[in-house]
PDB file of C-alpha atoms in Angstrom:
ATOM      1  CA  MET A 478     -82.811 304.083 155.474  1.00  0.00           C
ATOM      2  CA  GLY A 479     -79.951 306.470 154.632  1.00  0.00           C
ATOM      3  CA  LEU A 480     -77.500 307.909 157.140  1.00  0.00           C
ATOM      4  CA  LEU A 481     -79.179 311.334 157.100  1.00  0.00           C
ATOM      5  CA  ASP A 482     -82.564 309.745 157.746  1.00  0.00           C
ATOM      6  CA  LYS A 483     -81.136 307.988 160.794  1.00  0.00           C
ATOM      7  CA  VAL A 484     -79.639 311.238 162.085  1.00  0.00           C
ATOM      8  CA  GLU A 485     -82.913 313.106 161.617  1.00  0.00           C
ATOM      9  CA  ARG A 486     -84.925 310.372 163.324  1.00  0.00           C
ATOM     10  CA  GLY A 487     -82.455 310.468 166.198  1.00  0.00           C
ATOM     11  CA  ILE A 488     -82.865 314.225 166.540  1.00  0.00           C
ATOM     12  CA  GLU A 489     -86.639 314.037 166.359  1.00  0.00           C
ATOM     13  CA  LYS A 490     -86.886 311.277 168.949  1.00  0.00           C
ATOM     14  CA  ALA A 491     -84.383 312.797 171.363  1.00  0.00           C
ATOM     15  CA  VAL A 492     -85.817 316.296 171.486  1.00  0.00           C
ATOM     16  CA  ARG A 493     -89.505 315.640 170.875  1.00  0.00           C
ATOM     17  CA  GLY A 494     -90.246 316.380 174.515  1.00  0.00           C
ATOM     18  CA  VAL A 495     -88.423 319.709 174.308  1.00  0.00           C
ATOM     19  CA  PHE A 496     -89.862 321.085 171.072  1.00  0.00           C
ATOM     20  CA  SER A 497     -93.219 319.369 170.674  1.00  0.00           C
ATOM     21  CA  THR A 498     -95.124 320.297 173.831  1.00  0.00           C
ATOM     22  CA  GLY A 499     -97.648 323.068 174.101  1.00  0.00           C
ATOM     23  CA  SER A 500     -98.540 325.207 171.105  1.00  0.00           C
ATOM     24  CA  ARG A 501     -98.114 323.851 167.597  1.00  0.00           C
ATOM     25  CA  ALA A 502     -96.461 327.147 166.579  1.00  0.00           C
ATOM     26  CA  GLN A 503     -92.997 325.920 167.548  1.00  0.00           C
ATOM     27  CA  VAL A 504     -89.834 325.213 165.655  1.00  0.00           C
ATOM     28  CA  GLU A 505     -89.110 321.521 165.132  1.00  0.00           C
ATOM     29  CA  PRO A 506     -85.488 320.269 164.988  1.00  0.00           C
ATOM     30  CA  VAL A 507     -86.179 318.376 161.769  1.00  0.00           C
ATOM     31  CA  GLU A 508     -87.289 321.693 160.213  1.00  0.00           C
ATOM     32  CA  ILE A 509     -83.955 323.225 161.195  1.00  0.00           C
ATOM     33  CA  ALA A 510     -82.099 320.250 159.681  1.00  0.00           C
ATOM     34  CA  SER A 511     -84.005 320.654 156.402  1.00  0.00           C
ATOM     35  CA  HIS A 512     -83.356 324.409 156.272  1.00  0.00           C
ATOM     36  CA  LEU A 513     -79.660 323.863 157.003  1.00  0.00           C
ATOM     37  CA  ARG A 514     -79.306 321.617 153.959  1.00  0.00           C
ATOM     38  CA  ARG A 515     -81.186 324.152 151.855  1.00  0.00           C
ATOM     39  CA  GLU A 516     -78.958 326.966 153.163  1.00  0.00           C
ATOM     40  CA  VAL A 517     -75.850 324.966 152.260  1.00  0.00           C
ATOM     41  CA  ASP A 518     -77.148 324.413 148.712  1.00  0.00           C
ATOM     42  CA  ASN A 519     -78.222 328.053 148.256  1.00  0.00           C
ATOM     43  CA  LYS A 520     -74.931 329.499 149.499  1.00  0.00           C
ATOM     44  CA  ALA A 521     -72.596 326.975 147.839  1.00  0.00           C
ATOM     45  CA  ILE A 522     -70.297 328.703 145.338  1.00  0.00           C
ATOM     46  CA  THR A 523     -68.458 326.966 142.494  1.00  0.00           C
ATOM     47  CA  ILE A 524     -64.911 328.308 142.547  1.00  0.00           C
ATOM     48  CA  ALA A 525     -63.265 325.875 140.142  1.00  0.00           C
ATOM     49  CA  ALA A 526     -64.079 322.824 138.066  1.00  0.00           C
ATOM     50  CA  GLY A 527     -65.135 320.112 140.471  1.00  0.00           C
ATOM     51  CA  ARG A 528     -64.750 322.355 143.548  1.00  0.00           C
ATOM     52  CA  THR A 529     -67.759 323.976 145.204  1.00  0.00           C
ATOM     53  CA  LEU A 530     -67.286 325.888 148.450  1.00  0.00           C
ATOM     54  CA  ALA A 531     -70.042 325.601 151.076  1.00  0.00           C
ATOM     55  CA  PRO A 532     -70.595 327.651 154.256  1.00  0.00           C
ATOM     56  CA  ASN A 533     -69.474 326.076 157.518  1.00  0.00           C
ATOM     57  CA  VAL A 534     -70.706 328.501 160.216  1.00  0.00           C
ATOM     58  CA  PHE A 535     -74.435 328.847 160.892  1.00  0.00           C
ATOM     59  CA  ASP A 536     -76.509 331.055 163.212  1.00  0.00           C
ATOM     60  CA  VAL A 537     -80.067 329.870 163.872  1.00  0.00           C
ATOM     61  CA  LEU A 538     -82.219 332.897 164.828  1.00  0.00           C
ATOM     62  CA  LEU A 539     -85.118 331.905 167.101  1.00  0.00           C
ATOM     63  CA  SER A 540     -87.967 333.607 168.939  1.00  0.00           C
ATOM     64  CA  ASP A 541     -87.785 333.936 172.744  1.00  0.00           C
ATOM     65  CA  ASP A 542     -89.888 330.814 173.309  1.00  0.00           C
ATOM     66  CA  ASP A 543     -88.048 328.662 170.762  1.00  0.00           C
ATOM     67  CA  PHE A 544     -84.684 329.913 172.002  1.00  0.00           C
ATOM     68  CA  GLN A 545     -85.565 328.837 175.547  1.00  0.00           C
ATOM     69  CA  ARG A 546     -86.396 325.351 174.270  1.00  0.00           C
ATOM     70  CA  ALA A 547     -83.113 325.236 172.348  1.00  0.00           C
ATOM     71  CA  GLN A 548     -81.282 326.159 175.564  1.00  0.00           C
ATOM     72  CA  GLU A 549     -82.931 323.244 177.359  1.00  0.00           C
ATOM     73  CA  TRP A 550     -81.370 320.815 174.887  1.00  0.00           C
ATOM     74  CA  GLY A 551     -78.306 322.938 174.190  1.00  0.00           C
ATOM     75  CA  THR A 552     -75.080 321.617 172.709  1.00  0.00           C
ATOM     76  CA  PRO A 553     -76.228 318.014 171.917  1.00  0.00           C
ATOM     77  CA  LEU A 554     -78.825 319.312 169.453  1.00  0.00           C
ATOM     78  CA  ALA A 555     -76.283 321.623 167.804  1.00  0.00           C
ATOM     79  CA  GLU A 556     -73.836 318.713 167.520  1.00  0.00           C
ATOM     80  CA  GLU A 557     -76.443 316.536 165.802  1.00  0.00           C
ATOM     81  CA  LEU A 558     -77.228 319.378 163.394  1.00  0.00           C
ATOM     82  CA  CYS A 559     -73.506 319.749 162.657  1.00  0.00           C
ATOM     83  CA  ASP A 560     -73.520 316.101 161.575  1.00  0.00           C
ATOM     84  CA  VAL A 561     -76.506 316.772 159.295  1.00  0.00           C
ATOM     85  CA  VAL A 562     -74.519 319.551 157.569  1.00  0.00           C
ATOM     86  CA  ILE A 563     -71.347 317.460 157.291  1.00  0.00           C
ATOM     87  CA  ASN A 564     -73.176 314.494 155.765  1.00  0.00           C
ATOM     88  CA  HIS A 565     -75.007 316.725 153.277  1.00  0.00           C
ATOM     89  CA  VAL A 566     -71.772 318.468 152.269  1.00  0.00           C
ATOM     90  CA  ARG A 567     -70.119 315.094 151.713  1.00  0.00           C
ATOM     91  CA  SER A 568     -73.041 313.661 149.722  1.00  0.00           C
ATOM     92  CA  GLN A 569     -73.058 316.679 147.399  1.00  0.00           C
ATOM     93  CA  GLY A 570     -69.270 316.766 146.951  1.00  0.00           C
ATOM     94  CA  TYR A 571     -68.913 320.269 148.424  1.00  0.00           C
ATOM     95  CA  THR A 572     -65.742 321.656 150.043  1.00  0.00           C
ATOM     96  CA  LEU A 573     -65.443 323.164 153.532  1.00  0.00           C
ATOM     97  CA  GLN A 574     -62.744 325.653 154.535  1.00  0.00           C
ATOM     98  CA  GLY A 575     -63.108 324.920 158.230  1.00  0.00           C
ATOM     99  CA  PRO A 576     -65.014 322.865 160.817  1.00  0.00           C
ATOM    100  CA  VAL A 577     -68.791 323.137 160.971  1.00  0.00           C
ATOM    101  CA  ARG A 578     -70.209 325.268 163.796  1.00  0.00           C
ATOM    102  CA  ILE A 579     -73.858 325.946 164.642  1.00  0.00           C
ATOM    103  CA  SER A 580     -75.111 328.492 167.202  1.00  0.00           C
ATOM    104  CA  PHE A 581     -78.619 329.326 168.416  1.00  0.00           C
ATOM    105  CA  ARG A 582     -79.374 333.064 168.724  1.00  0.00           C
ATOM    106  CA  ARG A 583     -82.310 334.914 170.265  1.00  0.00           C
ATOM    107  CA  ASP A 584     -84.151 337.308 167.941  1.00  0.00           C
ATOM    108  CA  GLU A 585     -86.675 339.316 169.960  1.00  0.00           C
ATOM    109  CA  GLU A 586     -88.440 340.471 166.792  1.00  0.00           C
ATOM    110  CA  ARG A 587     -89.227 336.932 165.690  1.00  0.00           C
ATOM    111  CA  ARG A 588     -92.530 335.162 166.316  1.00  0.00           C
ATOM    112  CA  ALA A 589     -92.790 331.691 167.862  1.00  0.00           C
ATOM    113  CA  GLY A 590     -92.479 328.992 165.225  1.00  0.00           C
ATOM    114  CA  ASP A 591     -90.570 331.297 162.864  1.00  0.00           C
ATOM    115  CA  PHE A 592     -86.806 331.042 162.443  1.00  0.00           C
ATOM    116  CA  GLU A 593     -84.028 332.092 160.091  1.00  0.00           C
ATOM    117  CA  ILE A 594     -80.598 330.677 159.333  1.00  0.00           C
ATOM    118  CA  LYS A 595     -77.656 332.913 158.483  1.00  0.00           C
ATOM    119  CA  SER A 596     -74.478 331.300 157.219  1.00  0.00           C
ATOM    120  CA  ARG A 597     -70.938 332.243 156.342  1.00  0.00           C
ATOM    121  CA  THR A 598     -67.633 330.662 155.395  1.00  0.00           C
ATOM    122  CA  GLU A 599     -64.749 330.760 157.866  1.00  0.00           C
ATOM    123  CA  LYS A 600     -61.321 329.204 157.512  1.00  0.00           C
ATOM    124  CA  SER A 601     -59.961 326.998 160.268  1.00  0.00           C
ATOM    125  CA  PRO A 602     -58.784 329.435 162.946  1.00  0.00           C
ATOM    126  CA  ALA A 603     -55.443 329.293 164.674  1.00  0.00           C
ATOM    127  CA  ALA A 604     -55.460 328.465 168.368  1.00  0.00           C
ATOM    128  CA  SER A 605     -57.330 331.239 170.149  1.00  0.00           C
ATOM    129  CA  ALA A 606     -59.517 331.981 173.145  1.00  0.00           C
ATOM    130  CA  PRO A 607     -62.993 330.379 173.157  1.00  0.00           C
ATOM    131  CA  GLU A 608     -65.601 332.335 171.224  1.00  0.00           C
ATOM    132  CA  GLN A 609     -67.933 334.474 173.335  1.00  0.00           C
ATOM    133  CA  PRO A 610     -71.592 334.370 172.283  1.00  0.00           C
ATOM    134  CA  ALA A 611     -73.322 337.534 171.114  1.00  0.00           C
ATOM    135  CA  HIS A 612     -75.837 339.175 173.457  1.00  0.00           C
ATOM    136  CA  GLY A 613     -78.858 336.938 173.820  1.00  0.00           C
ATOM    137  CA  GLY A 614     -76.981 334.085 172.179  1.00  0.00           C
ATOM    138  CA  MET A 615     -75.940 330.629 173.202  1.00  0.00           C
ATOM    139  CA  PRO A 616     -72.360 329.287 173.061  1.00  0.00           C
ATOM    140  CA  ALA A 617     -71.584 327.590 169.788  1.00  0.00           C
ATOM    141  CA  ALA A 618     -71.480 323.823 169.683  1.00  0.00           C
ATOM    142  CA  PRO A 619     -68.060 322.202 169.673  1.00  0.00           C
ATOM    143  CA  THR A 620     -66.847 322.278 166.101  1.00  0.00           C
ATOM    144  CA  ARG A 621     -67.073 319.093 164.056  1.00  0.00           C
ATOM    145  CA  GLN A 622     -64.524 317.986 161.483  1.00  0.00           C
ATOM    146  CA  PRO A 623     -65.953 315.691 158.780  1.00  0.00           C
ATOM    147  CA  ALA A 624     -65.214 312.063 159.649  1.00  0.00           C
ATOM    148  CA  ARG A 625     -63.762 309.747 157.010  1.00  0.00           C
ATOM    149  CA  MET A 626     -66.587 307.862 155.332  1.00  0.00           C
ATOM    150  CA  GLN A 627     -66.498 304.306 154.025  1.00  0.00           C
ATOM    151  CA  PRO A 628     -68.550 303.437 150.916  1.00  0.00           C
ATOM    152  CA  VAL A 629     -70.423 300.143 151.228  1.00  0.00           C
ATOM    153  CA  LEU A 630     -73.003 298.134 149.301  1.00  0.00           C
ATOM    154  CA  ASP A 631     -75.961 296.445 151.004  1.00  0.00           C
ATOM    155  CA  ILE A 632     -77.040 293.402 148.957  1.00  0.00           C
ATOM    156  CA  ASP A 633     -79.641 290.865 150.132  1.00  0.00           C
ATOM    157  CA  GLY A 634     -78.869 291.437 153.817  1.00  0.00           C
ATOM    158  CA  GLN A 635     -75.104 291.400 153.380  1.00  0.00           C
ATOM    159  CA  ARG A 636     -72.763 294.405 153.484  1.00  0.00           C
ATOM    160  CA  TYR A 637     -69.684 294.763 151.285  1.00  0.00           C
ATOM    161  CA  SER A 638     -67.067 297.451 151.910  1.00  0.00           C
ATOM    162  CA  LEU A 639     -65.701 299.079 148.760  1.00  0.00           C
ATOM    163  CA  ASN A 640     -62.023 299.031 149.675  1.00  0.00           C
ATOM    164  CA  ALA A 641     -60.694 299.275 146.104  1.00  0.00           C
ATOM    165  CA  PRO A 642     -61.113 302.135 143.608  1.00  0.00           C
ATOM    166  CA  SER A 643     -62.845 299.744 141.186  1.00  0.00           C
ATOM    167  CA  ILE A 644     -65.262 296.918 142.068  1.00  0.00           C
ATOM    168  CA  VAL A 645     -66.979 294.755 139.440  1.00  0.00           C
ATOM    169  CA  LEU A 646     -70.364 293.150 140.134  1.00  0.00           C
ATOM    170  CA  GLY A 647     -71.700 290.284 138.054  1.00  0.00           C
ATOM    171  CA  ARG A 648     -72.758 286.642 137.744  1.00  0.00           C
ATOM    172  CA  SER A 649     -69.245 285.411 136.933  1.00  0.00           C
ATOM    173  CA  SER A 650     -67.117 283.920 139.700  1.00  0.00           C
ATOM    174  CA  GLU A 651     -64.390 286.263 138.475  1.00  0.00           C
ATOM    175  CA  ALA A 652     -66.409 289.332 139.513  1.00  0.00           C
ATOM    176  CA  ASP A 653     -65.330 291.065 142.719  1.00  0.00           C
ATOM    177  CA  ILE A 654     -68.883 290.714 144.083  1.00  0.00           C
ATOM    178  CA  LEU A 655     -70.859 287.725 142.831  1.00  0.00           C
ATOM    179  CA  ILE A 656     -74.553 288.380 142.104  1.00  0.00           C
ATOM    180  CA  ASP A 657     -76.552 285.155 141.865  1.00  0.00           C
ATOM    181  CA  ASP A 658     -79.266 286.411 139.521  1.00  0.00           C
ATOM    182  CA  THR A 659     -80.000 285.073 136.023  1.00  0.00           C
ATOM    183  CA  GLY A 660     -80.963 288.603 134.948  1.00  0.00           C
ATOM    184  CA  VAL A 661     -77.439 289.816 135.691  1.00  0.00           C
ATOM    185  CA  SER A 662     -74.621 289.600 133.137  1.00  0.00           C
ATOM    186  CA  ARG A 663     -71.309 287.933 133.927  1.00  0.00           C
ATOM    187  CA  ARG A 664     -69.601 291.329 134.211  1.00  0.00           C
ATOM    188  CA  HIS A 665     -72.558 293.616 134.689  1.00  0.00           C
ATOM    189  CA  LEU A 666     -71.588 296.770 136.580  1.00  0.00           C
ATOM    190  CA  GLU A 667     -68.501 298.535 137.883  1.00  0.00           C
ATOM    191  CA  ILE A 668     -68.429 300.827 140.943  1.00  0.00           C
ATOM    192  CA  ARG A 669     -65.652 303.407 140.798  1.00  0.00           C
ATOM    193  CA  THR A 670     -64.736 305.322 143.956  1.00  0.00           C
ATOM    194  CA  GLY A 671     -61.140 306.335 143.351  1.00  0.00           C
ATOM    195  CA  SER A 672     -61.728 309.975 142.312  1.00  0.00           C
ATOM    196  CA  GLY A 673     -63.446 311.159 145.493  1.00  0.00           C
ATOM    197  CA  THR A 674     -66.882 310.584 143.970  1.00  0.00           C
ATOM    198  CA  ALA A 675     -68.698 307.329 143.298  1.00  0.00           C
ATOM    199  CA  GLN A 676     -69.817 306.283 139.813  1.00  0.00           C
ATOM    200  CA  ALA A 677     -71.855 303.295 138.637  1.00  0.00           C
ATOM    201  CA  VAL A 678     -70.611 302.202 135.194  1.00  0.00           C
ATOM    202  CA  ASP A 679     -72.622 299.723 133.132  1.00  0.00           C
ATOM    203  CA  LEU A 680     -70.293 297.226 131.431  1.00  0.00           C
ATOM    204  CA  GLY A 681     -72.495 296.569 128.417  1.00  0.00           C
ATOM    205  CA  SER A 682     -74.900 294.347 130.330  1.00  0.00           C
ATOM    206  CA  THR A 683     -77.743 292.585 128.535  1.00  0.00           C
ATOM    207  CA  ASN A 684     -80.581 293.884 130.708  1.00  0.00           C
ATOM    208  CA  GLY A 685     -79.074 297.220 131.727  1.00  0.00           C
ATOM    209  CA  SER A 686     -78.423 298.834 135.095  1.00  0.00           C
ATOM    210  CA  TYR A 687     -80.560 301.398 136.908  1.00  0.00           C
ATOM    211  CA  VAL A 688     -79.763 303.985 139.581  1.00  0.00           C
ATOM    212  CA  ASN A 689     -82.789 305.331 141.453  1.00  0.00           C
ATOM    213  CA  GLY A 690     -85.015 304.070 138.642  1.00  0.00           C
ATOM    214  CA  HIS A 691     -83.043 305.736 135.830  1.00  0.00           C
ATOM    215  CA  LYS A 692     -81.170 303.612 133.308  1.00  0.00           C
ATOM    216  CA  VAL A 693     -77.408 304.003 133.455  1.00  0.00           C
ATOM    217  CA  VAL A 694     -76.137 305.294 130.129  1.00  0.00           C
ATOM    218  CA  GLY A 695     -72.370 305.180 130.383  1.00  0.00           C
ATOM    219  CA  SER A 696     -72.116 306.084 134.058  1.00  0.00           C
ATOM    220  CA  SER A 697     -74.262 307.504 136.831  1.00  0.00           C
ATOM    221  CA  GLU A 698     -73.212 309.269 140.033  1.00  0.00           C
ATOM    222  CA  LEU A 699     -73.940 307.570 143.352  1.00  0.00           C
ATOM    223  CA  THR A 700     -74.762 309.344 146.606  1.00  0.00           C
ATOM    224  CA  ASP A 701     -75.574 308.019 150.059  1.00  0.00           C
ATOM    225  CA  GLY A 702     -78.756 305.950 149.805  1.00  0.00           C
ATOM    226  CA  SER A 703     -78.710 305.475 146.014  1.00  0.00           C
ATOM    227  CA  THR A 704     -80.556 302.332 144.857  1.00  0.00           C
ATOM    228  CA  ILE A 705     -78.937 300.254 142.114  1.00  0.00           C
ATOM    229  CA  THR A 706     -81.087 297.701 140.277  1.00  0.00           C
ATOM    230  CA  MET A 707     -79.584 294.816 138.280  1.00  0.00           C
ATOM    231  CA  GLY A 708     -81.985 292.117 137.085  1.00  0.00           C
ATOM    232  CA  ARG A 709     -84.112 291.285 140.132  1.00  0.00           C
ATOM    233  CA  THR A 710     -81.409 292.410 142.558  1.00  0.00           C
ATOM    234  CA  LYS A 711     -81.578 295.700 144.435  1.00  0.00           C
ATOM    235  CA  ILE A 712     -78.400 297.167 145.898  1.00  0.00           C
ATOM    236  CA  ILE A 713     -78.126 300.140 148.267  1.00  0.00           C
ATOM    237  CA  TYR A 714     -75.018 302.333 148.123  1.00  0.00           C
ATOM    238  CA  ARG A 715     -74.221 303.850 151.508  1.00  0.00           C
ATOM    239  CA  LEU A 716     -71.609 306.064 153.134  1.00  0.00           C
ATOM    240  CA  LEU A 717     -70.861 305.071 156.727  1.00  0.00           C
ATOM    241  CA  PRO A 718     -68.324 306.418 159.239  1.00  0.00           C
ATOM    242  CA  ALA A 719     -65.181 304.354 158.831  1.00  0.00           C
ATOM    243  CA  SER A 720     -64.438 302.108 161.790  1.00  0.00           C
ATOM    244  CA  PRO A 721     -60.929 302.301 163.328  1.00  0.00           C
ATOM    245  CA  GLY A 722     -59.992 298.988 161.744  1.00  0.00           C
ATOM    246  CA  GLY A 723     -61.385 300.006 158.352  1.00  0.00           C
ATOM    247  CA  ARG A 724     -63.728 296.985 158.217  1.00  0.00           C
ATOM    248  CA  GLN A 725     -67.508 297.250 158.094  1.00  0.00           C
TER     249      GLN A 725
END
């Protein structure tokens, strides 16, 4: 299960009692998380080769009833949703100009179960007085700066941190990660992470390499949760928050 899946399950479990009682015409936190990712993708702007700017400030407009439920959970829900945005931005290789902030706003014209997300891009502000919420609004969640993420590979119940810009996987004892599988070549696949993105590069293997079911021709980009198949071996590429010691 990918990092985003874990975050969403955590949100759903934690606030189910707040958002899931009574009428079915209510906004669910997982719906908000999904719409936030979609809003990020829709508003992302490519400003240069390899650099796409994404919004970092979001207002979630809710009906009176849904806004009251959001107030009951308050800042913890907004903080979890900030993490959803940060992880999506990182997985897509987008750029942020400032910390992520999410606020819930009351919209008296909106019906229960209906919501809208408005986003914008704001640069990191200089030290200033705390933001005051708009009328009928709720104070913004504490801003979240993206945490440093550590790429890892999960292979047959073991986890390997990718601490070098180039890691070779194969059946040879000279490979950086040894794969004990007769369907795997001696030097089968290389994982490159030095450029800020992750690439799976097939090294001319006999049986080929696959990422999410698609054969790697030359190289293939990896994102959090990507599945790599080599012979009979399945490998999961993950991005996890780096521990203070740098070891997973």
